[in-house]
PDB file of C-alpha atoms in Angstrom:
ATOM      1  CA  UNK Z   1       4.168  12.860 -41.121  1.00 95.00           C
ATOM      2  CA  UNK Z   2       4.407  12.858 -37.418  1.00 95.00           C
ATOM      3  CA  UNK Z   3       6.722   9.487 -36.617  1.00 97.00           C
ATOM      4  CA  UNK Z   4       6.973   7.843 -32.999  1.00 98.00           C
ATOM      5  CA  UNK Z   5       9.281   4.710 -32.953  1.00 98.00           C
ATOM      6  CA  UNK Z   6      10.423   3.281 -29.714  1.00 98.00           C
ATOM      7  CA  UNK Z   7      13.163   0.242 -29.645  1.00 97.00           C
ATOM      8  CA  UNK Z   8      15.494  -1.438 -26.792  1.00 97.00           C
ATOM      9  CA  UNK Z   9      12.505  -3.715 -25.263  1.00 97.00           C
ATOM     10  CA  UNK Z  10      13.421  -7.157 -24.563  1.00 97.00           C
ATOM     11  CA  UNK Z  11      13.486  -9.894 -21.961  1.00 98.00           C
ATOM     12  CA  UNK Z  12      15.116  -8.990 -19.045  1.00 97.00           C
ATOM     13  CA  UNK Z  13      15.375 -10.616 -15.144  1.00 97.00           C
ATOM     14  CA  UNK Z  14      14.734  -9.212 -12.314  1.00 97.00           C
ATOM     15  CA  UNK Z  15      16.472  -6.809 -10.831  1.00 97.00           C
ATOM     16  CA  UNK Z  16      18.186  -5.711 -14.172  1.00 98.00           C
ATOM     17  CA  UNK Z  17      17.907  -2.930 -16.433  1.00 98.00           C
ATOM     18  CA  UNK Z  18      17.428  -1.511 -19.626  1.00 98.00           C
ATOM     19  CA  UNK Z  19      17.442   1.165 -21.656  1.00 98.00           C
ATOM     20  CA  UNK Z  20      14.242   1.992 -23.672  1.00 98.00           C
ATOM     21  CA  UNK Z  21      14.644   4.772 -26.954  1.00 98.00           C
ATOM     22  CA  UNK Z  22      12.088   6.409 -29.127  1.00 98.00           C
ATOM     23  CA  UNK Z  23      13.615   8.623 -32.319  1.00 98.00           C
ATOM     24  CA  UNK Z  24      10.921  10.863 -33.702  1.00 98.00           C
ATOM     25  CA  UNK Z  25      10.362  12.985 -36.483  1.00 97.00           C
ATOM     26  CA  UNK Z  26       7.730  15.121 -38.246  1.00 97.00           C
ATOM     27  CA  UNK Z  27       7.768  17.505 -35.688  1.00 95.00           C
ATOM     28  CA  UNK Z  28      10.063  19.950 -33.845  1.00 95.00           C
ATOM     29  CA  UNK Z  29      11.243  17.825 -31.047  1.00 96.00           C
ATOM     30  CA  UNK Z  30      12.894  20.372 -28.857  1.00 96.00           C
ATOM     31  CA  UNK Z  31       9.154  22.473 -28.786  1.00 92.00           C
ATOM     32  CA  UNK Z  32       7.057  19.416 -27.064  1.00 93.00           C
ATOM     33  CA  UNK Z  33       6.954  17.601 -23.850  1.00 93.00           C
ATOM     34  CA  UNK Z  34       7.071  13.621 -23.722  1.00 96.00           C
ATOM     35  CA  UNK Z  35       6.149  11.146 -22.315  1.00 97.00           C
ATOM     36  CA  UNK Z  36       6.125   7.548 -21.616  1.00 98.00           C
ATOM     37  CA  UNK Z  37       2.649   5.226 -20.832  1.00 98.00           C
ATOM     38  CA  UNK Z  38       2.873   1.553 -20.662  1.00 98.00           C
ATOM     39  CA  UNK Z  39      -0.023  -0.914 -20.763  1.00 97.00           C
ATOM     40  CA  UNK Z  40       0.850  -4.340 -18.966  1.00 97.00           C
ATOM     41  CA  UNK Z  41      -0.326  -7.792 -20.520  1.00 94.00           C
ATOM     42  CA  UNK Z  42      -3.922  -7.518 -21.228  1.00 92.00           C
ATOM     43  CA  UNK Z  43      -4.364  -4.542 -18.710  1.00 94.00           C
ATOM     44  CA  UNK Z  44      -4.954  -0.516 -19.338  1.00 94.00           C
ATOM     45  CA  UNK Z  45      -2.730   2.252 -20.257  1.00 96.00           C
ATOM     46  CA  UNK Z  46      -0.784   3.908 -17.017  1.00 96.00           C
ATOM     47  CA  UNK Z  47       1.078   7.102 -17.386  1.00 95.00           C
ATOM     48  CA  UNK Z  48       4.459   6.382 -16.436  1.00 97.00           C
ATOM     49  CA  UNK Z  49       7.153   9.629 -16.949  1.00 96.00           C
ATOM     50  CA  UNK Z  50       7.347  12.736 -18.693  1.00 94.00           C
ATOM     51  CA  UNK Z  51       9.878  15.854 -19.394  1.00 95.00           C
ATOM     52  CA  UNK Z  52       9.842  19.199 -20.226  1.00 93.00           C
ATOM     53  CA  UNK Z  53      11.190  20.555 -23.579  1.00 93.00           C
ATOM     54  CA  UNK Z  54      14.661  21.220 -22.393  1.00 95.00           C
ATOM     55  CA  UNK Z  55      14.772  18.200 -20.105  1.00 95.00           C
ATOM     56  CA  UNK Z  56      14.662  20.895 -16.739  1.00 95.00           C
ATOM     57  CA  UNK Z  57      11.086  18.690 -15.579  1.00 93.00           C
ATOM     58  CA  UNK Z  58      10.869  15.121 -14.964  1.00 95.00           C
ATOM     59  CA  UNK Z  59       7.783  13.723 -13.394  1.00 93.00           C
ATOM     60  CA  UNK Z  60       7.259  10.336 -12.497  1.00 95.00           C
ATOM     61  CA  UNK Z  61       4.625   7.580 -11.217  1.00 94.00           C
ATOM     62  CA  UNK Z  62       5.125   6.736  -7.754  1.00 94.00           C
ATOM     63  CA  UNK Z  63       5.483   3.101  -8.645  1.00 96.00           C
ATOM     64  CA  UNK Z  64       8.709   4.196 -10.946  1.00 97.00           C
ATOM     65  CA  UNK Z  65      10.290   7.136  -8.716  1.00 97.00           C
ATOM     66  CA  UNK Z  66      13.756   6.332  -7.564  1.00 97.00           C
ATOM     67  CA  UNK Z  67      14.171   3.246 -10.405  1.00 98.00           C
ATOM     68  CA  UNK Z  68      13.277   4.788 -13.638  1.00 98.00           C
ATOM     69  CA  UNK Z  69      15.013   7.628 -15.310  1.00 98.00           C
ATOM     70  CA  UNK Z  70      13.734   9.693 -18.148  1.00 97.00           C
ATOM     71  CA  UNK Z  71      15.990  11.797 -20.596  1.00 97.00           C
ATOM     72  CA  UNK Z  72      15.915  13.395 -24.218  1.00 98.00           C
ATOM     73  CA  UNK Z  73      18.811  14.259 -26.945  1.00 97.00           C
ATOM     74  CA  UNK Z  74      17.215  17.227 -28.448  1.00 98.00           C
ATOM     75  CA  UNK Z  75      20.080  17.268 -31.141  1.00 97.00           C
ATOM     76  CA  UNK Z  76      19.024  13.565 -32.203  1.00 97.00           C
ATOM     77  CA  UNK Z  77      15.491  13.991 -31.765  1.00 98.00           C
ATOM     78  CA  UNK Z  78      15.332  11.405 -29.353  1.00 98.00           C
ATOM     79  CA  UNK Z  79      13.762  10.471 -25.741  1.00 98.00           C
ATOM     80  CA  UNK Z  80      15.397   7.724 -23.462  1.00 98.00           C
ATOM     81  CA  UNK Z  81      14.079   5.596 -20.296  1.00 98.00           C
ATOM     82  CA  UNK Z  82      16.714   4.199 -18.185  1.00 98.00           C
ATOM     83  CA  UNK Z  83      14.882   1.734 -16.424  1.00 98.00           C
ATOM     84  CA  UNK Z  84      16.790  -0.170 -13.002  1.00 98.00           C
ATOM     85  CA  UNK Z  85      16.448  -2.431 -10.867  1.00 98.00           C
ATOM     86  CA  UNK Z  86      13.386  -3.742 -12.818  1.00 98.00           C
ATOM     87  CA  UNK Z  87      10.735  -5.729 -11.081  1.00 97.00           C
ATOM     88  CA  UNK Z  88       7.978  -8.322 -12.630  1.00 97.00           C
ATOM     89  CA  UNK Z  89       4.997  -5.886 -12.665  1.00 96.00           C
ATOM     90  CA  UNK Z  90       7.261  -3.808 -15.062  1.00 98.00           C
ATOM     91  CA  UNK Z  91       6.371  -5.795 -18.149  1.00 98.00           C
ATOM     92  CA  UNK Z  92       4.769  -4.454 -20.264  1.00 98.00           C
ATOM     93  CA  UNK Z  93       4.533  -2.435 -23.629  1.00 98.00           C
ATOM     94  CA  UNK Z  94       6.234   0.684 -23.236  1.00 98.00           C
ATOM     95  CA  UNK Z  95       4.671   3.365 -25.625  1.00 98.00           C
ATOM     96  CA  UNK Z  96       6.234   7.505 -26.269  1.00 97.00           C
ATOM     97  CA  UNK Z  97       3.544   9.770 -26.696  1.00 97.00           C
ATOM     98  CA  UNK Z  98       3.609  13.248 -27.525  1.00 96.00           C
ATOM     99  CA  UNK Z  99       1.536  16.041 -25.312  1.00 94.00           C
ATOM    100  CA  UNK Z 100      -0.437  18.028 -27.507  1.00 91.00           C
ATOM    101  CA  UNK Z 101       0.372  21.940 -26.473  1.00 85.00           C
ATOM    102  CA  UNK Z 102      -3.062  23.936 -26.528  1.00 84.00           C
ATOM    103  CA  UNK Z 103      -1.944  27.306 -27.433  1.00 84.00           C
ATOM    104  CA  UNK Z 104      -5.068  29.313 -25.498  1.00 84.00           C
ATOM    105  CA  UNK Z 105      -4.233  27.747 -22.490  1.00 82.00           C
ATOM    106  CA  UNK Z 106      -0.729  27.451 -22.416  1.00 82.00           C
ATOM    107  CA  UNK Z 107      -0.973  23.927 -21.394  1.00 84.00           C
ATOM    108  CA  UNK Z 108       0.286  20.579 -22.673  1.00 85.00           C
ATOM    109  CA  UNK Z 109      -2.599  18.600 -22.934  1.00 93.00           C
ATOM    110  CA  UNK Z 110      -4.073  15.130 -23.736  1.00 96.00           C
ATOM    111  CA  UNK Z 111      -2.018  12.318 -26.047  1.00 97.00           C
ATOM    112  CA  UNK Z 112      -2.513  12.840 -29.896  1.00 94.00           C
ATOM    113  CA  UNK Z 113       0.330  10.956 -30.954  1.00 96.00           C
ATOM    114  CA  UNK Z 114       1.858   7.530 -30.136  1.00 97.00           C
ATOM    115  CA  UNK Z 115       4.638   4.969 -31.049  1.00 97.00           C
ATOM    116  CA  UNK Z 116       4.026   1.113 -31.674  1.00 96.00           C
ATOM    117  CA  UNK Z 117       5.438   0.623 -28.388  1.00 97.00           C
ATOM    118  CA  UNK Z 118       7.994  -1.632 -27.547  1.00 97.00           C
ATOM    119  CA  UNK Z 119       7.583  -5.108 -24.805  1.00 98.00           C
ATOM    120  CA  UNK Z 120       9.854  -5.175 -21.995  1.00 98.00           C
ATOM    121  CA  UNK Z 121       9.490  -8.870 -20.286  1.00 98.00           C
ATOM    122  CA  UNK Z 122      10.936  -8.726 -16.649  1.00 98.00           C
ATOM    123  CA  UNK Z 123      11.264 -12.535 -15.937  1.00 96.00           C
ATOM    124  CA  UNK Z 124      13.822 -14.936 -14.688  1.00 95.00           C
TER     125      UNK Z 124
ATOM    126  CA  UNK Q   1      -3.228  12.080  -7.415  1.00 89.00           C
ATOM    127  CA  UNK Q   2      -6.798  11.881  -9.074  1.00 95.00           C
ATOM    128  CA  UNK Q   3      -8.484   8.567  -9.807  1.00 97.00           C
ATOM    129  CA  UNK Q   4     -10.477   7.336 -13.286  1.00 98.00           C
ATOM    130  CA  UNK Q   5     -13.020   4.958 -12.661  1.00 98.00           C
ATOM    131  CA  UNK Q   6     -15.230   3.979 -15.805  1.00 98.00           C
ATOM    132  CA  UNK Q   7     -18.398   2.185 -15.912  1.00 95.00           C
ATOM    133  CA  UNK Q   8     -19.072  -0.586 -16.611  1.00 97.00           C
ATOM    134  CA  UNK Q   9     -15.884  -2.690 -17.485  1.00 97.00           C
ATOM    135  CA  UNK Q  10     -17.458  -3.949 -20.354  1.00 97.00           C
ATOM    136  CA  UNK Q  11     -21.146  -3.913 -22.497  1.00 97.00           C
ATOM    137  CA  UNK Q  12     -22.507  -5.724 -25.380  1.00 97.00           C
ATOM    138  CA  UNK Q  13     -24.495  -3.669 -27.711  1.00 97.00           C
ATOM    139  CA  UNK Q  14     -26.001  -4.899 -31.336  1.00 97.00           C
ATOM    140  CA  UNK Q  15     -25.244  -3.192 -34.346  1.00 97.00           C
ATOM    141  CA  UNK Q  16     -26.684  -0.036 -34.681  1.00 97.00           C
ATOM    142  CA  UNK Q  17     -27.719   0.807 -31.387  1.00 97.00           C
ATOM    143  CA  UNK Q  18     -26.257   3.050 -29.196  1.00 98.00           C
ATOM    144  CA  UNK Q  19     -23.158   2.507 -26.441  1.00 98.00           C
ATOM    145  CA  UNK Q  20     -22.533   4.612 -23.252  1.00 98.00           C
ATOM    146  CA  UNK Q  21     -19.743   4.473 -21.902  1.00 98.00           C
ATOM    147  CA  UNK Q  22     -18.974   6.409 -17.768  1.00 98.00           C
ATOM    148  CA  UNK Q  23     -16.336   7.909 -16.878  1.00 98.00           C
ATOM    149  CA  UNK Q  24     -15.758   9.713 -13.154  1.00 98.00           C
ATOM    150  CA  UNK Q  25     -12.723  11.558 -11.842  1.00 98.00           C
ATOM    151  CA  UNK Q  26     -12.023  11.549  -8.233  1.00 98.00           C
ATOM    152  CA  UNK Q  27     -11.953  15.303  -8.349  1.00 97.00           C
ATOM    153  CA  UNK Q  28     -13.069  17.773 -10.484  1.00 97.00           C
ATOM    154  CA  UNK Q  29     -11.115  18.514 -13.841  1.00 97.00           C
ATOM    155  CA  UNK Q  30     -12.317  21.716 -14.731  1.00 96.00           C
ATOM    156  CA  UNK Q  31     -10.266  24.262 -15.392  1.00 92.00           C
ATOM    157  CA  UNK Q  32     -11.873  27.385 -13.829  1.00 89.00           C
ATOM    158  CA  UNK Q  33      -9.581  29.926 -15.606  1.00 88.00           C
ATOM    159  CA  UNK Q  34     -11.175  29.117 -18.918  1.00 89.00           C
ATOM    160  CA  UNK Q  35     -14.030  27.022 -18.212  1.00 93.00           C
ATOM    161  CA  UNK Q  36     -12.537  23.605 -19.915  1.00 94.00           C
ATOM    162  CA  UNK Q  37     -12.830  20.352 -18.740  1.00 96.00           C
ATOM    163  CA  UNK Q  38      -9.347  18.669 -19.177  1.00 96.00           C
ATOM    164  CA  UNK Q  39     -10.327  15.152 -20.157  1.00 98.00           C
ATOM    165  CA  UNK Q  40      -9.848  12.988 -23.399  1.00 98.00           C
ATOM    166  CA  UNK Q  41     -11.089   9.413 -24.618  1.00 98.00           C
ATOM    167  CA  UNK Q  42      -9.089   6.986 -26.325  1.00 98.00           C
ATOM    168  CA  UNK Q  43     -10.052   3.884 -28.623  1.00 98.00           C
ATOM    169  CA  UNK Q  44      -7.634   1.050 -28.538  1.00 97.00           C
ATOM    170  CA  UNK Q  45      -8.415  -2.178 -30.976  1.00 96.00           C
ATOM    171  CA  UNK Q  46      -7.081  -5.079 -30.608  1.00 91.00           C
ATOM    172  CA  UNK Q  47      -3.419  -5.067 -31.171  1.00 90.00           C
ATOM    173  CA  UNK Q  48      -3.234  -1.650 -31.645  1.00 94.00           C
ATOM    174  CA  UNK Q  49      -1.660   1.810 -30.646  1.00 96.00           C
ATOM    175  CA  UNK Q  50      -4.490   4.213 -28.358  1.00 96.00           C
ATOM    176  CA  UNK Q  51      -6.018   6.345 -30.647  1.00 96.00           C
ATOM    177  CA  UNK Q  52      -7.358   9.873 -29.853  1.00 97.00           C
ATOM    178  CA  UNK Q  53     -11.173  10.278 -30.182  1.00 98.00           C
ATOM    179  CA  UNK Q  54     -12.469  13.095 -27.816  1.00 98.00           C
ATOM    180  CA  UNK Q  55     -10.680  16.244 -26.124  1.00 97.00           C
ATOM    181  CA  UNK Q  56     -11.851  18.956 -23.624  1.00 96.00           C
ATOM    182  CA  UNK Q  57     -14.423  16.551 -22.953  1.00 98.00           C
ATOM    183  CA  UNK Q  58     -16.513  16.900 -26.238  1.00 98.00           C
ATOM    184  CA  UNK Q  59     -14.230  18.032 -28.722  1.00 98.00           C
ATOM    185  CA  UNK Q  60     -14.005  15.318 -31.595  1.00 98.00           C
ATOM    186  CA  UNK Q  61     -10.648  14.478 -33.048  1.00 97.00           C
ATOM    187  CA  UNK Q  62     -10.547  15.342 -36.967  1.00 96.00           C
ATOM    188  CA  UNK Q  63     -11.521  12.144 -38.808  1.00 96.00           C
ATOM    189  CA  UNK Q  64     -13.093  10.914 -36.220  1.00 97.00           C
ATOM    190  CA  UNK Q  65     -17.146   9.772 -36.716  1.00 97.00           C
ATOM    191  CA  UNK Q  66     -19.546  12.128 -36.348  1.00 96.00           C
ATOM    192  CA  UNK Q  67     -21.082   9.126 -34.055  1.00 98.00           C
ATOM    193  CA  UNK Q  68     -19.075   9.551 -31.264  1.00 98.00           C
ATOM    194  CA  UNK Q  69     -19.669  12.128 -28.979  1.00 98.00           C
ATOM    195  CA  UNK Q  70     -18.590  13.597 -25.502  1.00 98.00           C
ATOM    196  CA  UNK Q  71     -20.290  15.129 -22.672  1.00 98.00           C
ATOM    197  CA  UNK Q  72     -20.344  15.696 -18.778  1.00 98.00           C
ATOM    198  CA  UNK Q  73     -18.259  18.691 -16.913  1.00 98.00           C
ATOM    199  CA  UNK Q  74     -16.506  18.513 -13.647  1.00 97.00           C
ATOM    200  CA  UNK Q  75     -16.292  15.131 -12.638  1.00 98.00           C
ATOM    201  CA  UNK Q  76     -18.798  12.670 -14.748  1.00 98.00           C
ATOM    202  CA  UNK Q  77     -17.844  12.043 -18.205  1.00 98.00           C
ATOM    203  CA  UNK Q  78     -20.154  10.080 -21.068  1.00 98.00           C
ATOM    204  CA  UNK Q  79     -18.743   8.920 -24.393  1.00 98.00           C
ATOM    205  CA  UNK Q  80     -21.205   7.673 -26.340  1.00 98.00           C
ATOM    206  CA  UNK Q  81     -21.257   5.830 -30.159  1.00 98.00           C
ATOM    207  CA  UNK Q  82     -25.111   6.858 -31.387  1.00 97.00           C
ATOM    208  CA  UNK Q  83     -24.773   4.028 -33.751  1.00 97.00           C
ATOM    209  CA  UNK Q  84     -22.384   1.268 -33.315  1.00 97.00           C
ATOM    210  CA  UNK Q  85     -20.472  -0.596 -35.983  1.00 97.00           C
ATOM    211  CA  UNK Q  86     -18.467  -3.617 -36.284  1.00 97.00           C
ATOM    212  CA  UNK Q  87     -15.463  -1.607 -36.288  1.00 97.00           C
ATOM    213  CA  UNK Q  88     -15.591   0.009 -32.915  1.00 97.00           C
ATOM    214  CA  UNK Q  89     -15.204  -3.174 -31.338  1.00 97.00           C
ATOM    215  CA  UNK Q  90     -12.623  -2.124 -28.835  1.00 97.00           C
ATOM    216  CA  UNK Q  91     -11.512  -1.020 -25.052  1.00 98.00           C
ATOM    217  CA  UNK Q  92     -12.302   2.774 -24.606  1.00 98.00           C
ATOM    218  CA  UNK Q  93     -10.538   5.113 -22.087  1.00 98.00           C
ATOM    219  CA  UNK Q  94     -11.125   8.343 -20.838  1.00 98.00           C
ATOM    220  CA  UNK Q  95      -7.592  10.169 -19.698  1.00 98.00           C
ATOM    221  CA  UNK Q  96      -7.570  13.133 -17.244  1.00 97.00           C
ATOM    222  CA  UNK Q  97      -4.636  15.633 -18.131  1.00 95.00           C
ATOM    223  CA  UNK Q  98      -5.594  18.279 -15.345  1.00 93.00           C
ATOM    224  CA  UNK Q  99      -2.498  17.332 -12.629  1.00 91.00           C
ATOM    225  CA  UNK Q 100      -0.456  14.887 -14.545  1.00 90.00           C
ATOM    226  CA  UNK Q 101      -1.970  12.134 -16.456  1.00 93.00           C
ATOM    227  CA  UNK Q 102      -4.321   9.176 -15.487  1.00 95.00           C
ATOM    228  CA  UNK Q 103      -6.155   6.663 -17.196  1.00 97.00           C
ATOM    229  CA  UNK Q 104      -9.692   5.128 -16.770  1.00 97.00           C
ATOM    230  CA  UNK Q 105      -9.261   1.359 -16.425  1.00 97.00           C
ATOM    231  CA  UNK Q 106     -11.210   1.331 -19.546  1.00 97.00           C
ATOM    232  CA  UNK Q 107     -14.565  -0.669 -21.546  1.00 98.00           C
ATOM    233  CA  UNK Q 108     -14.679  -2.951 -23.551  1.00 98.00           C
ATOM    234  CA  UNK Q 109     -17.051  -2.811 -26.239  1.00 98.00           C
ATOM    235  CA  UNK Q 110     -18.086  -6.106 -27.983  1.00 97.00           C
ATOM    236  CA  UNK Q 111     -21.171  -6.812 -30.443  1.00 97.00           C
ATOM    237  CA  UNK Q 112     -24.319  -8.584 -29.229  1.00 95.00           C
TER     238      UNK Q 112
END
């Protein structure tokens, strides 16, 4: 059973940081790109970082470039967001999502699986 | 960077009758090299984790209902429920996956 669980959300102030995780299993990490969405407070889903199998890609959302930095621990099956100097319009629930990889096209696609997610609160 | 807009933001429809949700990309997400249009739809209830419902536009997700159903190519997108139940009460987005990954601002689906 594929598993997505993300932790290290909390209450944070402005300007600070944190460090968000997500441990998965049920799947050969190391073969997949992830990726993080987040979905503010009664709002919709916004794509927010994602990186390559060996962690050699990053790509972020403008609104994150510069602040938020994405890793992965292939070895512990885990993905990381490093998230500084955090701003107000940051909270939100923070979800890990795997990119399904379409074998006839070679591409990593659309979102088939997804963590709980896990609230970050940037407040002072 | 390419731009979901849905339509409308939200609809009432009574049980059993039919729901249409729109769904437009700024630019076109079809593929050319093998003729697929790189767009999904989502269903997130209340409280819950997105769940996949539609890929390449019109492919259904196993276990899905056979009541839900894609269509549209290049830029204009339709999911629609043929016959809707209390338990798709929910927001719906569509998700381009053509040059990154962008959302819809999604639909909200209530009962009449």
């Amino acid at each position: 059973e594929v598993q997505l669980v993300e932790s290290g959300g909390g209450l944070v102030q402005p300007g600070g940081s944190l460090r968000l995780s997500c441990a998965v299993s049920g799947f050969t990490f190391s073969s997949y790109w992830m990726t993080w969405v987040r979905q503010a407070p009664g709002k919709g889903l916004e794509w927010v970082a994602t990186i390559k199998q060996d962690g050699s890609e990053k790509y972020y959302v403008d609104s994150v470039k510069g602040r938020f930095t994405l890793s992965r621990d292939n070895a512990k099956n885990s993905l990381y967001l490093q998230m500084n100097s955090l701003r107000a319009d940051d909270t939100a629930v923070y979800y890990c999502a795997r990119p399904y990889y379409d074998i006839l096209t070679g591409h990593f696609t659309y979102f088939d699986y997804w963590g709980q997610g896990t609230l970050v609160t940037v407040s002072s | 960077d390419i731009v979901m807009t849905q339509s409308p933001d939200s609809l009432a429809v009574s049980l059993g009758e039919r729901a249409t949700i729109n769904c437009k990309s700024s630019q076109s997400v079809l593929y050319s090299s093998n003729n697929k249009n790189y767009l999904a739809w989502y269903q997130q209830k209340p409280g819950q984790t997105p769940k996949l419902l539609i890929y390449w536009a019109s492919t259904r997700e196993s276990g899905v209902p056979d009541r839900f159903s894609g269509s549209g190519s290049g830029t204009d997108f339709t999911l629609t429920i043929s016959s809707l139940q209390a338990e798709d009460v929910a927001i719906y987005y569509c998700q381009q996956y053509y040059n990154d990954w962008t959302f819809g601002q999604g639909t909200k689906v209530e009962i009449k």
